[in-house]
Coordinates of C-alpha atoms in Angstrom, one line a residue:
X280 CA -15.6 10.1 14.3
X281 CA -16.6 6.7 14.8
X282 CA -14.4 4.1 13.3
X283 CA -17.0 2.3 11.3
X284 CA -17.4 5.7 9.3
X285 CA -13.7 6.4 9.0
X286 CA -12.3 6.0 5.3
X287 CA -8.9 5.3 4.3
X288 CA -6.3 7.4 3.0
X289 CA -5.8 7.8 -0.7
X290 CA -2.3 6.2 -1.6
X291 CA -1.4 4.0 -4.3
X292 CA 0.3 0.7 -3.6
X293 CA 3.6 2.0 -5.7
X294 CA 4.3 5.6 -5.8
X295 CA 7.6 7.9 -6.4
X296 CA 11.0 6.8 -7.6
X297 CA 13.7 7.0 -4.7
X298 CA 17.2 9.0 -5.4
X299 CA 18.8 5.9 -7.4
X300 CA 15.8 5.5 -9.5
X301 CA 14.3 2.8 -7.2
X302 CA 10.7 2.2 -7.2
X303 CA 9.2 2.3 -3.7
X304 CA 5.9 1.2 -2.4
X305 CA 2.9 2.8 -0.3
X306 CA -0.2 1.7 1.7
X307 CA -2.9 0.6 -0.7
X308 CA -6.5 1.6 0.1
X309 CA -9.0 -0.3 1.5
X310 CA -12.2 -0.7 -0.8
X311 CA -14.5 -0.4 2.3
X312 CA -14.5 1.6 5.4
X313 CA -12.5 0.3 8.7
X314 CA -15.8 -0.8 10.4
X315 CA -17.6 -2.0 7.6
X316 CA -16.7 -5.5 8.4
X317 CA -18.2 -5.3 11.9
X318 CA -19.4 -7.5 13.8
X319 CA -17.3 -10.3 12.5
X320 CA -14.0 -7.8 12.3
X321 CA -13.6 -4.7 14.6
X322 CA -13.1 -1.3 13.0
X323 CA -10.3 -1.0 15.6
X324 CA -8.3 -4.1 14.4
X325 CA -9.0 -3.3 10.7
X326 CA -7.4 0.4 11.3
X327 CA -4.7 -1.1 13.6
X328 CA -3.8 -4.0 11.2
X329 CA -4.1 -1.8 8.1
X330 CA -2.3 1.3 9.3
X331 CA 0.1 -0.2 11.8
X332 CA 1.2 -3.4 10.8
X333 CA 1.0 -3.5 7.0
X334 CA 2.3 0.3 7.1
X335 CA 5.5 -1.3 9.0
X336 CA 5.9 -4.1 6.5
X337 CA 5.8 -1.4 3.5
X338 CA 8.3 0.7 5.9
X339 CA 10.8 -2.0 6.2
X340 CA 10.5 -3.4 2.6
X341 CA 11.4 0.1 1.3
X342 CA 14.2 0.6 3.6
X343 CA 15.7 -3.1 2.6
X344 CA 15.4 -2.2 -1.1
X345 CA 17.2 1.1 -0.7
X346 CA 19.9 -0.6 1.3
X347 CA 20.2 -3.4 -1.4
X348 CA 20.2 -0.9 -4.1
X349 CA 23.3 0.6 -2.2
X350 CA 25.1 -2.7 -1.7
X351 CA 24.6 -3.3 -5.3
X352 CA 26.3 -0.2 -6.3
X353 CA 29.0 -0.8 -3.9
X354 CA 29.5 -4.5 -4.9
X355 CA 29.1 -5.3 -1.4
X356 CA 28.1 -9.1 -2.0
X357 CA 28.0 -9.4 1.7
X358 CA 25.4 -7.0 2.6
X359 CA 23.4 -8.2 -0.5
X360 CA 23.1 -11.9 0.7
X361 CA 21.9 -10.3 4.0
X362 CA 19.3 -8.4 3.0
X363 CA 17.3 -11.4 1.2
X364 CA 15.6 -12.5 4.5
X365 CA 14.3 -8.8 5.2
X366 CA 13.2 -8.4 1.7
X367 CA 11.3 -11.6 1.6
X368 CA 9.9 -11.0 5.1
X369 CA 8.6 -7.6 4.7
X370 CA 8.0 -7.8 0.7
X371 CA 5.9 -10.9 1.5
X372 CA 4.1 -9.0 4.2
X373 CA 2.9 -6.3 2.1
X374 CA 2.1 -8.8 -1.0
X375 CA -0.1 -11.0 1.4
X376 CA -1.7 -8.4 3.1
X377 CA -2.5 -6.6 -0.2
X378 CA -4.3 -9.9 -1.3
X379 CA -6.0 -10.0 2.3
X380 CA -7.7 -6.8 2.3
X381 CA -9.4 -7.8 -1.4
X382 CA -10.5 -10.9 0.1
X383 CA -12.8 -9.3 2.5
X384 CA -16.1 -7.4 1.8
X385 CA -19.1 -5.9 3.7
X386 CA -22.5 -8.1 3.9
X387 CA -23.5 -5.4 1.8
X388 CA -21.1 -5.9 -1.1
X389 CA -21.4 -9.9 -1.1
X390 CA -19.4 -10.6 2.1
X391 CA -20.0 -13.9 4.0
X392 CA -21.9 -15.3 0.8
X393 CA -21.0 -18.9 -0.4
X394 CA -18.9 -18.9 -3.9
X395 CA -21.0 -19.5 -6.7
X396 CA -20.5 -20.2 -10.6
X397 CA -17.1 -21.6 -11.5
X398 CA -15.6 -21.4 -7.9
X399 CA -18.4 -22.8 -6.0
X400 CA -18.3 -25.7 -8.5
X401 CA -14.7 -26.1 -8.0
X402 CA -14.9 -26.2 -4.2
X403 CA -17.4 -29.0 -4.2
X404 CA -15.6 -31.3 -6.9
X405 CA -12.2 -31.1 -5.1
X406 CA -13.3 -30.7 -1.2
X407 CA -16.5 -32.2 -1.5
X408 CA -18.4 -29.0 -0.1
X409 CA -17.8 -25.6 1.1
X410 CA -18.2 -26.6 4.7
X411 CA -15.5 -29.5 4.1
X412 CA -12.7 -26.9 2.8
X413 CA -13.4 -24.5 5.9
X414 CA -12.7 -27.2 8.2
X415 CA -9.9 -28.3 6.3
X416 CA -8.5 -24.3 6.3
X417 CA -9.2 -24.5 9.8
X418 CA -7.3 -27.4 10.6
X419 CA -4.4 -26.2 8.5
X420 CA -4.2 -23.0 10.1
X421 CA -4.5 -24.6 13.6
X422 CA -1.5 -26.7 12.7
X423 CA 1.0 -23.7 11.9
X424 CA 4.1 -23.5 14.1
X425 CA 3.7 -20.0 15.0
X426 CA 2.8 -17.5 12.7
X427 CA 1.7 -17.9 9.0
X428 CA -1.0 -17.9 6.2
X429 CA -3.4 -20.5 4.9
X430 CA -4.2 -20.3 1.5
X431 CA -6.7 -21.4 -1.4
X432 CA -4.9 -21.7 -4.3
X433 CA -5.3 -22.5 -8.1
X434 CA -2.4 -24.7 -9.4
X435 CA -2.2 -23.8 -12.7
X436 CA -0.4 -26.7 -14.0
X437 CA -2.3 -29.1 -12.0
X438 CA -5.8 -27.4 -13.1
X439 CA -7.5 -27.7 -9.7
X440 CA -7.9 -25.7 -6.4
X441 CA -5.4 -26.9 -3.4
X442 CA -5.1 -25.7 0.4
X443 CA -1.5 -24.4 1.3
X444 CA 0.3 -23.0 4.1
X445 CA 3.3 -20.4 4.4
X446 CA 5.2 -19.8 7.3
X447 CA 6.0 -16.3 8.8
X448 CA 5.0 -13.7 5.5
X449 CA 6.5 -16.0 3.2
X450 CA 4.1 -15.3 -0.1
X451 CA 2.4 -18.3 -1.7
X452 CA 5.1 -18.4 -4.7
X453 CA 7.4 -19.5 -2.4
X454 CA 5.2 -23.0 -2.4
X455 CA 5.4 -23.2 -6.1
X456 CA 5.1 -20.7 -9.0
X457 CA 2.1 -22.7 -10.5
X458 CA 0.2 -21.5 -7.5
X459 CA -2.1 -18.7 -7.6
X460 CA -3.6 -17.3 -4.6
X461 CA -7.6 -16.9 -4.4
X462 CA -8.0 -16.6 -0.5
X463 CA -5.6 -15.7 2.1
X464 CA -6.1 -16.3 5.7
X465 CA -3.7 -14.2 8.0
X466 CA -3.0 -16.4 11.0
X467 CA -0.8 -13.9 12.7
X468 CA -1.9 -12.5 16.0
X469 CA -2.2 -9.5 14.7
X470 CA -5.1 -10.1 12.7
X471 CA -7.2 -10.5 16.0
X472 CA -5.5 -10.4 19.2
X473 CA -7.4 -7.0 19.8
X474 CA -10.6 -8.4 19.4
X475 CA -9.9 -11.7 21.4
X476 CA -8.4 -9.1 24.3
X477 CA -11.7 -7.0 24.3
X478 CA -13.8 -9.9 24.4
X479 CA -12.1 -11.5 27.1
X480 CA -11.8 -8.3 29.1
X481 CA -15.6 -7.9 28.8
X482 CA -16.1 -11.4 29.9
X483 CA -13.9 -10.7 33.1
X484 CA -15.8 -7.4 33.8
X485 CA -19.1 -9.1 33.4
X486 CA -18.0 -12.2 35.7
X487 CA -16.6 -9.9 38.3
X488 CA -19.8 -7.6 38.7
X489 CA -21.9 -10.9 39.0
X490 CA -19.9 -11.7 41.8
X491 CA -20.2 -8.5 43.5

């Protein structure tokens, strides 16, 4: 079956309780088929990104939470401290990707359309235009050292839109409790590397054939 017609498995974000009554998390559904965003994003990338990379964050997050629960029950303060980075990284990966999937939509469902109503007006007021916002977010993403995320957010205290970046899989809340994500852009290479590789490979093949 072609990837553009694949439907994701039905599974809630949080599911059963663990052995010690600890809540665990599972891979959320995509609200569209893997191939629904082509040609902007290939079905192969979407499937790999969702089933492999997002699932890995969830698996490791659940594992870290179980280890944390065990360490707390044993009074093992050293292990509790050591686990904080794994919980932040993998939990953040789950939170960020869960937002990311909802930011995307097929063209037939409004994907690619400029924001309207209050969001469109707020973008014009704070950034001058949608094109200016896109340029700013592109520049912020390109300036990230290593991997991370670029966010369009609402600052609830200042009551206006802001552009923020977070390193690695840090969720936006780490930049301030008043920030609410509107759009998150995944700058990690796993969001696009396969499509870049396939495009580059196709170019090499065409170039090679042209010289034969």
